[in-house]
mmCIF file of C-alpha atoms and ligand atoms in Angstrom:
data_model
loop_
_atom_site.group_PDB
_atom_site.id
_atom_site.type_symbol
_atom_site.label_atom_id
_atom_site.label_comp_id
_atom_site.label_asym_id
_atom_site.label_seq_id
_atom_site.Cartn_x
_atom_site.Cartn_y
_atom_site.Cartn_z
ATOM 1 C CA MET A 71 9.593 -8.928 26.529
ATOM 2 C CA PHE A 72 10.969 -5.786 25.952
ATOM 3 C CA SER A 73 14.183 -6.579 26.906
ATOM 4 C CA LEU A 74 17.113 -4.809 26.143
ATOM 5 C CA ASP A 75 19.457 -7.303 27.760
ATOM 6 C CA ASP A 76 23.138 -6.631 26.480
ATOM 7 C CA LYS A 77 22.234 -3.823 23.994
ATOM 8 C CA VAL A 78 24.244 -0.866 24.144
ATOM 9 C CA ALA A 79 22.220 2.388 23.570
ATOM 10 C CA VAL A 80 23.363 5.846 22.901
ATOM 11 C CA ILE A 81 20.488 8.562 23.974
ATOM 12 C CA THR A 82 21.105 12.288 22.888
ATOM 13 C CA GLY A 83 19.703 15.079 25.160
ATOM 14 C CA ALA A 84 20.053 12.909 28.206
ATOM 15 C CA ALA A 85 20.637 15.348 30.584
ATOM 16 C CA GLY A 86 16.837 15.670 31.677
ATOM 17 C CA GLY A 87 13.341 15.359 30.325
ATOM 18 C CA ILE A 88 12.452 12.642 27.730
ATOM 19 C CA GLY A 89 15.907 11.684 26.987
ATOM 20 C CA PHE A 90 16.716 10.860 30.686
ATOM 21 C CA ALA A 91 13.325 9.330 31.007
ATOM 22 C CA THR A 92 14.521 6.965 28.398
ATOM 23 C CA ALA A 93 17.782 6.440 29.548
ATOM 24 C CA THR A 94 16.628 5.344 32.742
ATOM 25 C CA ARG A 95 14.000 3.072 31.096
ATOM 26 C CA PHE A 96 16.673 1.432 29.054
ATOM 27 C CA ALA A 97 19.021 0.760 31.879
ATOM 28 C CA ALA A 98 16.092 -0.761 33.525
ATOM 29 C CA ALA A 99 15.317 -3.110 30.685
ATOM 30 C CA GLY A 100 19.127 -4.206 30.426
ATOM 31 C CA ALA A 101 20.808 -1.942 28.238
ATOM 32 C CA ARG A 102 24.163 -0.464 28.644
ATOM 33 C CA VAL A 103 23.475 3.257 28.529
ATOM 34 C CA VAL A 104 25.724 6.208 26.694
ATOM 35 C CA LEU A 105 24.136 9.255 27.695
ATOM 36 C CA ALA A 106 24.924 12.443 25.620
ATOM 37 C CA ASP A 107 24.137 16.243 26.095
ATOM 38 C CA MET A 108 25.595 19.575 25.877
ATOM 39 C CA ALA A 109 24.624 19.822 29.606
ATOM 40 C CA ASP A 110 26.250 18.231 32.352
ATOM 41 C CA ALA A 111 24.688 14.756 33.032
ATOM 42 C CA GLN A 112 27.685 13.054 34.717
ATOM 43 C CA ALA A 113 25.665 12.718 37.862
ATOM 44 C CA LYS A 114 22.495 11.036 36.113
ATOM 45 C CA ALA A 115 24.504 8.936 33.948
ATOM 46 C CA THR A 116 26.274 7.371 37.132
ATOM 47 C CA GLU A 117 22.887 7.125 39.117
ATOM 48 C CA ILE A 118 21.431 4.691 36.475
ATOM 49 C CA GLY A 119 25.018 2.912 35.812
ATOM 50 C CA GLY A 120 25.762 4.238 32.408
ATOM 51 C CA ILE A 121 28.400 6.842 30.926
ATOM 52 C CA PHE A 122 28.329 10.465 30.184
ATOM 53 C CA VAL A 123 29.955 11.925 26.940
ATOM 54 C CA ARG A 124 29.374 15.888 26.833
ATOM 55 C CA THR A 125 28.305 16.297 23.083
ATOM 56 C CA ASP A 126 27.038 19.033 20.990
ATOM 57 C CA VAL A 127 25.075 17.105 18.208
ATOM 58 C CA SER A 128 24.904 19.977 16.047
ATOM 59 C CA VAL A 129 29.056 19.420 15.516
ATOM 60 C CA GLU A 130 29.144 15.913 13.341
ATOM 61 C CA ALA A 131 32.800 15.208 14.762
ATOM 62 C CA GLU A 132 31.376 15.517 18.367
ATOM 63 C CA VAL A 133 28.712 12.679 17.394
ATOM 64 C CA GLU A 134 31.341 10.440 15.679
ATOM 65 C CA ALA A 135 33.096 10.799 18.506
ATOM 66 C CA LEU A 136 30.385 9.846 20.994
ATOM 67 C CA MET A 137 29.114 6.764 18.823
ATOM 68 C CA GLN A 138 32.537 5.499 18.727
ATOM 69 C CA ARG A 139 33.182 5.837 22.498
ATOM 70 C CA ALA A 140 30.113 3.655 22.961
ATOM 71 C CA VAL A 141 31.617 1.113 20.937
ATOM 72 C CA ASP A 142 35.241 1.309 22.344
ATOM 73 C CA GLU A 143 33.063 1.047 26.253
ATOM 74 C CA HIS A 144 30.957 -1.611 25.124
ATOM 75 C CA GLY A 145 32.185 -3.349 22.120
ATOM 76 C CA ARG A 146 29.370 -2.737 19.964
ATOM 77 C CA LEU A 147 26.151 -0.309 19.370
ATOM 78 C CA ASP A 148 22.788 -1.625 19.263
ATOM 79 C CA ILE A 149 20.312 1.390 19.532
ATOM 80 C CA ALA A 150 20.663 5.163 19.141
ATOM 81 C CA VAL A 151 17.909 7.558 20.131
ATOM 82 C CA ASN A 152 18.289 10.936 18.471
ATOM 83 C CA ASN A 153 16.653 12.845 21.092
ATOM 84 C CA ALA A 154 18.268 16.246 21.891
ATOM 85 C CA GLY A 155 16.493 19.099 20.518
ATOM 86 C CA MET A 156 15.869 22.870 21.157
ATOM 87 C CA MET A 157 13.014 25.419 20.646
ATOM 88 C CA ILE A 158 13.286 29.011 20.216
ATOM 89 C CA VAL A 159 9.995 30.647 20.955
ATOM 90 C CA GLY A 160 9.109 34.056 19.502
ATOM 91 C CA ASN A 161 10.892 33.682 16.175
ATOM 92 C CA ARG A 162 8.717 35.093 13.611
ATOM 93 C CA ILE A 163 8.675 35.245 10.016
ATOM 94 C CA MET A 164 9.186 38.858 9.205
ATOM 95 C CA ASP A 165 11.881 39.228 11.550
ATOM 96 C CA GLU A 166 14.886 39.481 9.394
ATOM 97 C CA GLU A 167 17.720 39.581 12.097
ATOM 98 C CA SER A 168 17.027 36.469 13.438
ATOM 99 C CA ASP A 169 19.155 33.565 13.414
ATOM 100 C CA ALA A 170 17.017 31.141 14.884
ATOM 101 C CA TYR A 171 16.010 29.281 11.636
ATOM 102 C CA ARG A 172 19.586 28.221 10.981
ATOM 103 C CA LYS A 173 20.350 27.295 14.702
ATOM 104 C CA GLN A 174 17.419 25.175 15.027
ATOM 105 C CA PHE A 175 18.120 23.577 11.856
ATOM 106 C CA GLU A 176 21.664 22.577 12.727
ATOM 107 C CA VAL A 177 20.629 21.095 16.202
ATOM 108 C CA ASN A 178 16.990 19.560 15.327
ATOM 109 C CA VAL A 179 17.657 18.367 12.123
ATOM 110 C CA MET A 180 21.449 18.174 11.130
ATOM 111 C CA GLY A 181 22.245 16.882 14.647
ATOM 112 C CA VAL A 182 19.713 14.008 13.693
ATOM 113 C CA ILE A 183 21.210 13.464 10.381
ATOM 114 C CA TYR A 184 24.593 12.994 12.187
ATOM 115 C CA GLY A 185 23.269 10.437 15.158
ATOM 116 C CA ILE A 186 21.499 8.296 12.113
ATOM 117 C CA ARG A 187 24.755 8.375 10.381
ATOM 118 C CA GLN A 188 27.241 7.977 12.886
ATOM 119 C CA ALA A 189 25.472 5.379 14.714
ATOM 120 C CA ALA A 190 24.612 3.421 11.315
ATOM 121 C CA LYS A 191 28.053 3.318 10.548
ATOM 122 C CA ARG A 192 28.840 1.399 13.860
ATOM 123 C CA MET A 193 25.787 -0.878 14.145
ATOM 124 C CA GLY A 194 27.191 -3.783 11.717
ATOM 125 C CA THR A 195 24.102 -5.660 10.556
ATOM 126 C CA GLY A 196 21.266 -4.964 13.058
ATOM 127 C CA GLY A 197 20.231 -2.038 15.009
ATOM 128 C CA ALA A 198 17.315 0.466 16.152
ATOM 129 C CA ILE A 199 17.398 4.047 15.817
ATOM 130 C CA VAL A 200 14.354 6.320 17.060
ATOM 131 C CA ASN A 201 14.345 9.957 16.305
ATOM 132 C CA THR A 202 12.332 12.183 18.625
ATOM 133 C CA ALA A 203 10.337 14.886 16.172
ATOM 134 C CA SER A 204 7.320 16.558 17.568
ATOM 135 C CA LEU A 205 3.665 16.867 17.085
ATOM 136 C CA ALA A 206 4.793 19.988 15.688
ATOM 137 C CA PHE A 207 5.247 18.189 12.575
ATOM 138 C CA GLN A 208 1.461 18.171 11.905
ATOM 139 C CA ARG A 209 0.651 21.729 13.788
ATOM 140 C CA SER A 210 2.103 25.100 13.599
ATOM 141 C CA GLY A 211 1.767 28.052 15.811
ATOM 142 C CA SER A 212 2.490 31.569 15.714
ATOM 143 C CA GLY A 213 6.479 32.427 16.743
ATOM 144 C CA ILE A 214 7.714 28.940 16.562
ATOM 145 C CA SER A 215 7.949 28.612 12.949
ATOM 146 C CA GLY A 216 11.755 27.657 13.036
ATOM 147 C CA TYR A 217 11.035 25.013 15.671
ATOM 148 C CA VAL A 218 8.128 23.641 13.411
ATOM 149 C CA ILE A 219 9.978 23.133 10.132
ATOM 150 C CA SER A 220 13.037 21.965 12.106
ATOM 151 C CA LYS A 221 10.614 19.064 13.348
ATOM 152 C CA ALA A 222 8.687 18.217 10.559
ATOM 153 C CA PRO A 223 11.380 16.519 8.390
ATOM 154 C CA ILE A 224 12.227 14.420 11.106
ATOM 155 C CA VAL A 225 9.304 12.142 9.878
ATOM 156 C CA ASN A 226 10.546 12.403 6.528
ATOM 157 C CA LEU A 227 13.993 11.924 7.292
ATOM 158 C CA THR A 228 12.745 8.883 9.624
ATOM 159 C CA ARG A 229 11.356 7.128 6.499
ATOM 160 C CA CYS A 230 14.233 7.790 3.901
ATOM 161 C CA ALA A 231 16.493 6.356 6.746
ATOM 162 C CA ALA A 232 14.239 3.244 7.030
ATOM 163 C CA ILE A 233 14.901 2.471 3.355
ATOM 164 C CA GLU A 234 18.484 3.175 3.099
ATOM 165 C CA LEU A 235 19.169 1.475 6.118
ATOM 166 C CA ALA A 236 17.074 -1.528 5.933
ATOM 167 C CA PRO A 237 19.701 -3.557 3.861
ATOM 168 C CA GLN A 238 22.117 -3.653 7.068
ATOM 169 C CA GLY A 239 19.122 -4.535 9.498
ATOM 170 C CA ILE A 240 18.649 -1.259 11.015
ATOM 171 C CA ARG A 241 15.008 -0.337 11.571
ATOM 172 C CA VAL A 242 14.636 3.518 11.880
ATOM 173 C CA ASN A 243 11.335 5.087 13.771
ATOM 174 C CA ALA A 244 10.346 8.566 15.069
ATOM 175 C CA ILE A 245 8.196 9.612 18.106
ATOM 176 C CA CYS A 246 6.116 12.516 17.774
ATOM 177 C CA PRO A 247 5.430 13.640 21.320
ATOM 178 C CA SER A 248 2.570 16.369 22.219
ATOM 179 C CA THR A 249 3.484 18.685 25.120
ATOM 180 C CA THR A 250 5.214 17.114 27.931
ATOM 181 C CA ASP A 251 6.331 18.051 31.347
ATOM 182 C CA THR A 252 9.949 18.853 30.835
ATOM 183 C CA ALA A 253 12.088 21.845 30.826
ATOM 184 C CA MET A 254 11.024 22.738 26.946
ATOM 185 C CA GLY A 255 7.359 21.790 27.415
ATOM 186 C CA TRP A 256 4.941 24.551 27.245
ATOM 187 C CA VAL A 257 2.998 23.451 30.401
ATOM 188 C CA ASN A 258 0.026 25.719 31.015
ATOM 189 C CA ASN A 259 -3.706 25.378 31.243
ATOM 190 C CA TYR A 260 -4.209 25.833 27.665
ATOM 191 C CA ALA A 261 -2.092 22.535 26.580
ATOM 192 C CA ARG A 262 -3.976 20.601 29.729
ATOM 193 C CA ILE A 263 -7.213 21.567 28.160
ATOM 194 C CA SER A 264 -6.538 20.806 24.864
ATOM 195 C CA SER A 265 -6.031 17.381 25.429
ATOM 196 C CA PRO A 266 -9.275 14.829 26.132
ATOM 197 C CA LEU A 267 -6.929 13.442 29.175
ATOM 198 C CA GLY A 268 -7.165 16.952 30.757
ATOM 199 C CA ARG A 269 -3.224 16.625 31.235
ATOM 200 C CA VAL A 270 0.120 16.953 29.517
ATOM 201 C CA ALA A 271 2.368 14.173 28.985
ATOM 202 C CA ARG A 272 4.988 12.715 31.442
ATOM 203 C CA PRO A 273 8.357 12.534 29.907
ATOM 204 C CA GLU A 274 8.000 8.653 31.284
ATOM 205 C CA GLU A 275 5.159 7.973 28.656
ATOM 206 C CA MET A 276 7.580 9.301 25.533
ATOM 207 C CA ALA A 277 10.332 6.699 26.860
ATOM 208 C CA ALA A 278 7.479 3.793 27.011
ATOM 209 C CA VAL A 279 6.948 4.373 23.338
ATOM 210 C CA ILE A 280 10.561 5.106 22.320
ATOM 211 C CA HIS A 281 11.667 1.860 24.393
ATOM 212 C CA PHE A 282 8.969 -0.373 22.398
ATOM 213 C CA LEU A 283 10.655 1.129 19.264
ATOM 214 C CA ALA A 284 14.297 0.322 19.875
ATOM 215 C CA SER A 285 13.309 -3.063 21.436
ATOM 216 C CA ASP A 286 13.227 -6.240 19.146
ATOM 217 C CA ASP A 287 9.481 -6.648 19.615
ATOM 218 C CA ALA A 288 8.983 -3.869 17.107
ATOM 219 C CA SER A 289 10.796 -5.745 14.458
ATOM 220 C CA TRP A 290 8.275 -5.017 11.840
ATOM 221 C CA VAL A 291 7.849 -1.270 12.684
ATOM 222 C CA ASN A 292 9.566 0.278 10.704
ATOM 223 C CA GLY A 293 9.986 3.999 9.081
ATOM 224 C CA GLU A 294 7.041 4.778 11.253
ATOM 225 C CA ALA A 295 6.318 7.883 13.208
ATOM 226 C CA ILE A 296 4.265 7.235 16.325
ATOM 227 C CA VAL A 297 2.462 9.824 17.353
ATOM 228 C CA ALA A 298 1.933 10.064 21.296
ATOM 229 C CA ASP A 299 -0.349 13.062 21.827
ATOM 230 C CA GLY A 300 -3.006 11.298 24.171
ATOM 231 C CA ALA A 301 -5.668 11.814 21.086
ATOM 232 C CA ILE A 302 -5.321 15.740 20.997
ATOM 233 C CA MET A 303 -5.047 15.656 17.175
ATOM 234 C CA CYS A 304 -8.539 13.844 17.298
ATOM 235 C CA GLY A 305 -10.079 17.314 17.970
ATOM 236 C CA PRO A 306 -11.451 20.086 20.368
ATOM 237 C CA THR A 307 -12.083 19.100 24.148
ATOM 238 C CA PRO A 308 -15.467 20.219 25.934
ATOM 239 C CA ALA A 309 -13.065 21.906 28.120
ATOM 240 C CA LEU A 310 -11.521 23.830 25.167
ATOM 241 C CA GLN A 311 -14.688 24.639 23.707
ATOM 242 C CA ALA A 312 -16.401 26.048 26.963
ATOM 243 C CA ALA A 313 -13.482 28.155 27.779
ATOM 244 C CA ALA A 314 -13.421 29.811 24.226
ATOM 245 C CA ASN A 315 -17.561 30.210 24.511
ATOM 246 C CA ALA A 316 -16.753 31.728 28.083
ATOM 247 C CA ALA A 317 -14.485 33.886 26.480
ATOM 248 C CA GLU A 318 -17.128 35.373 24.054
HETATM 249 N N1 LIG B 1429 8.828 18.712 25.942
HETATM 250 C C1 LIG B 1429 7.624 19.079 24.890
HETATM 251 O O1 LIG B 1429 6.658 19.156 25.129
HETATM 252 C C2 LIG B 1429 8.115 17.895 23.564
HETATM 253 C C3 LIG B 1429 7.338 18.059 22.451
HETATM 254 C C4 LIG B 1429 7.572 17.399 21.326
HETATM 255 C C5 LIG B 1429 8.841 17.057 21.016
HETATM 256 N N2 LIG B 1429 9.899 17.497 21.970
HETATM 257 C C6 LIG B 1429 11.323 17.100 21.905
HETATM 258 O O2 LIG B 1429 11.783 15.968 22.750
HETATM 259 C C7 LIG B 1429 13.372 16.140 22.690
HETATM 260 C C8 LIG B 1429 13.536 16.313 24.057
HETATM 261 O O3 LIG B 1429 12.874 17.265 24.838
HETATM 262 P P1 LIG B 1429 12.572 17.366 26.228
HETATM 263 O O4 LIG B 1429 11.075 17.853 25.991
HETATM 264 O O5 LIG B 1429 12.928 16.294 27.128
HETATM 265 O O6 LIG B 1429 13.264 18.966 26.987
HETATM 266 P P2 LIG B 1429 14.588 19.131 27.828
HETATM 267 O O7 LIG B 1429 14.730 20.416 27.483
HETATM 268 O O8 LIG B 1429 14.195 18.458 29.078
HETATM 269 O O9 LIG B 1429 15.535 18.225 27.088
HETATM 270 C C9 LIG B 1429 16.414 18.652 25.858
HETATM 271 C C10 LIG B 1429 17.683 18.307 25.972
HETATM 272 O O10 LIG B 1429 18.675 18.346 24.868
HETATM 273 C C11 LIG B 1429 19.719 19.255 24.941
HETATM 274 N N3 LIG B 1429 20.331 20.115 23.852
HETATM 275 C C12 LIG B 1429 20.045 20.880 23.296
HETATM 276 N N4 LIG B 1429 20.833 21.090 22.505
HETATM 277 C C13 LIG B 1429 21.673 20.131 22.110
HETATM 278 C C14 LIG B 1429 22.763 20.085 21.327
HETATM 279 N N5 LIG B 1429 23.401 21.045 20.331
HETATM 280 N N6 LIG B 1429 23.502 19.163 21.484
HETATM 281 C C15 LIG B 1429 23.018 17.981 22.561
HETATM 282 N N7 LIG B 1429 22.224 18.242 23.619
HETATM 283 C C16 LIG B 1429 21.249 19.369 23.282
HETATM 284 C C17 LIG B 1429 19.503 19.782 26.187
HETATM 285 O O11 LIG B 1429 20.582 20.388 27.124
HETATM 286 C C18 LIG B 1429 18.323 19.263 27.144
HETATM 287 O O12 LIG B 1429 19.047 18.318 27.988
HETATM 288 C C19 LIG B 1429 13.593 17.530 22.078
HETATM 289 O O13 LIG B 1429 13.976 16.733 20.392
HETATM 290 C C20 LIG B 1429 12.276 18.075 22.147
HETATM 291 O O14 LIG B 1429 12.262 18.980 20.468
HETATM 292 C C21 LIG B 1429 9.515 17.908 23.299
#
């Protein structure tokens, strides 16, 4: 069950956080893993028996070279996890000078489009693609509009891709994580008490969902965006209400 034996998987944003946890889990499940990131992940790739390809996902030629490298190395490509992402905090709508919208769009949206396209071209007649969106597709915030509007489209993009690639036997799904304990995650007391479980997520918990979506066990799950938020969106927690009331 959930075996990835003989599967070849590319994971972007794999130098740390959710991406590395996913690559580690995939390798343990039998996959041959190709780790991609702008940052160096050579040692980490070696540690889990994979290979590392330095890649900027916002440059299509680099994503193309990445996916081709997986095929050259292992003869096939079965799984692509388009997980690389960036967040610029403090970018406000009224800030006319900011380049933050364009930058985040190029990495978080175009990076996923390039990943889907270049992976699907090489998947033959079957495969699984998982895109990392964010709970930010449902929730907004001050100073992160560039991030929010670069993550929300991933959900609809995933649905479009699921329809377009279904004739090729490729499933496309997304995960929408809440705050996760990674370099990017905003791990603070607000995040903890906003969660009914009283903590933020661990990257391994996101990797487990991605693993399911990437595996053949999810063969009837397609065009789906799995919200992995520990019930945060269910409503305010007693701890959050108490903190707000205490501040009155
Ligand atoms: N941590 C959270 O709270 C959280 C919540 C929701 C969604 N996410 C999403 O999860 C994904 C993984 O993030 P994480 O939390 O593991 O953080 P992270 O910072 O540990 O990982 C992100 C990785 O993406 C890489 N990256 C950034 N820009 C890149 C580019 N242009 N090309 C290639 N690699 C690039 C970074 O070097 C980094 O290794 C991201 O898409 C992020 O938006 C994270």
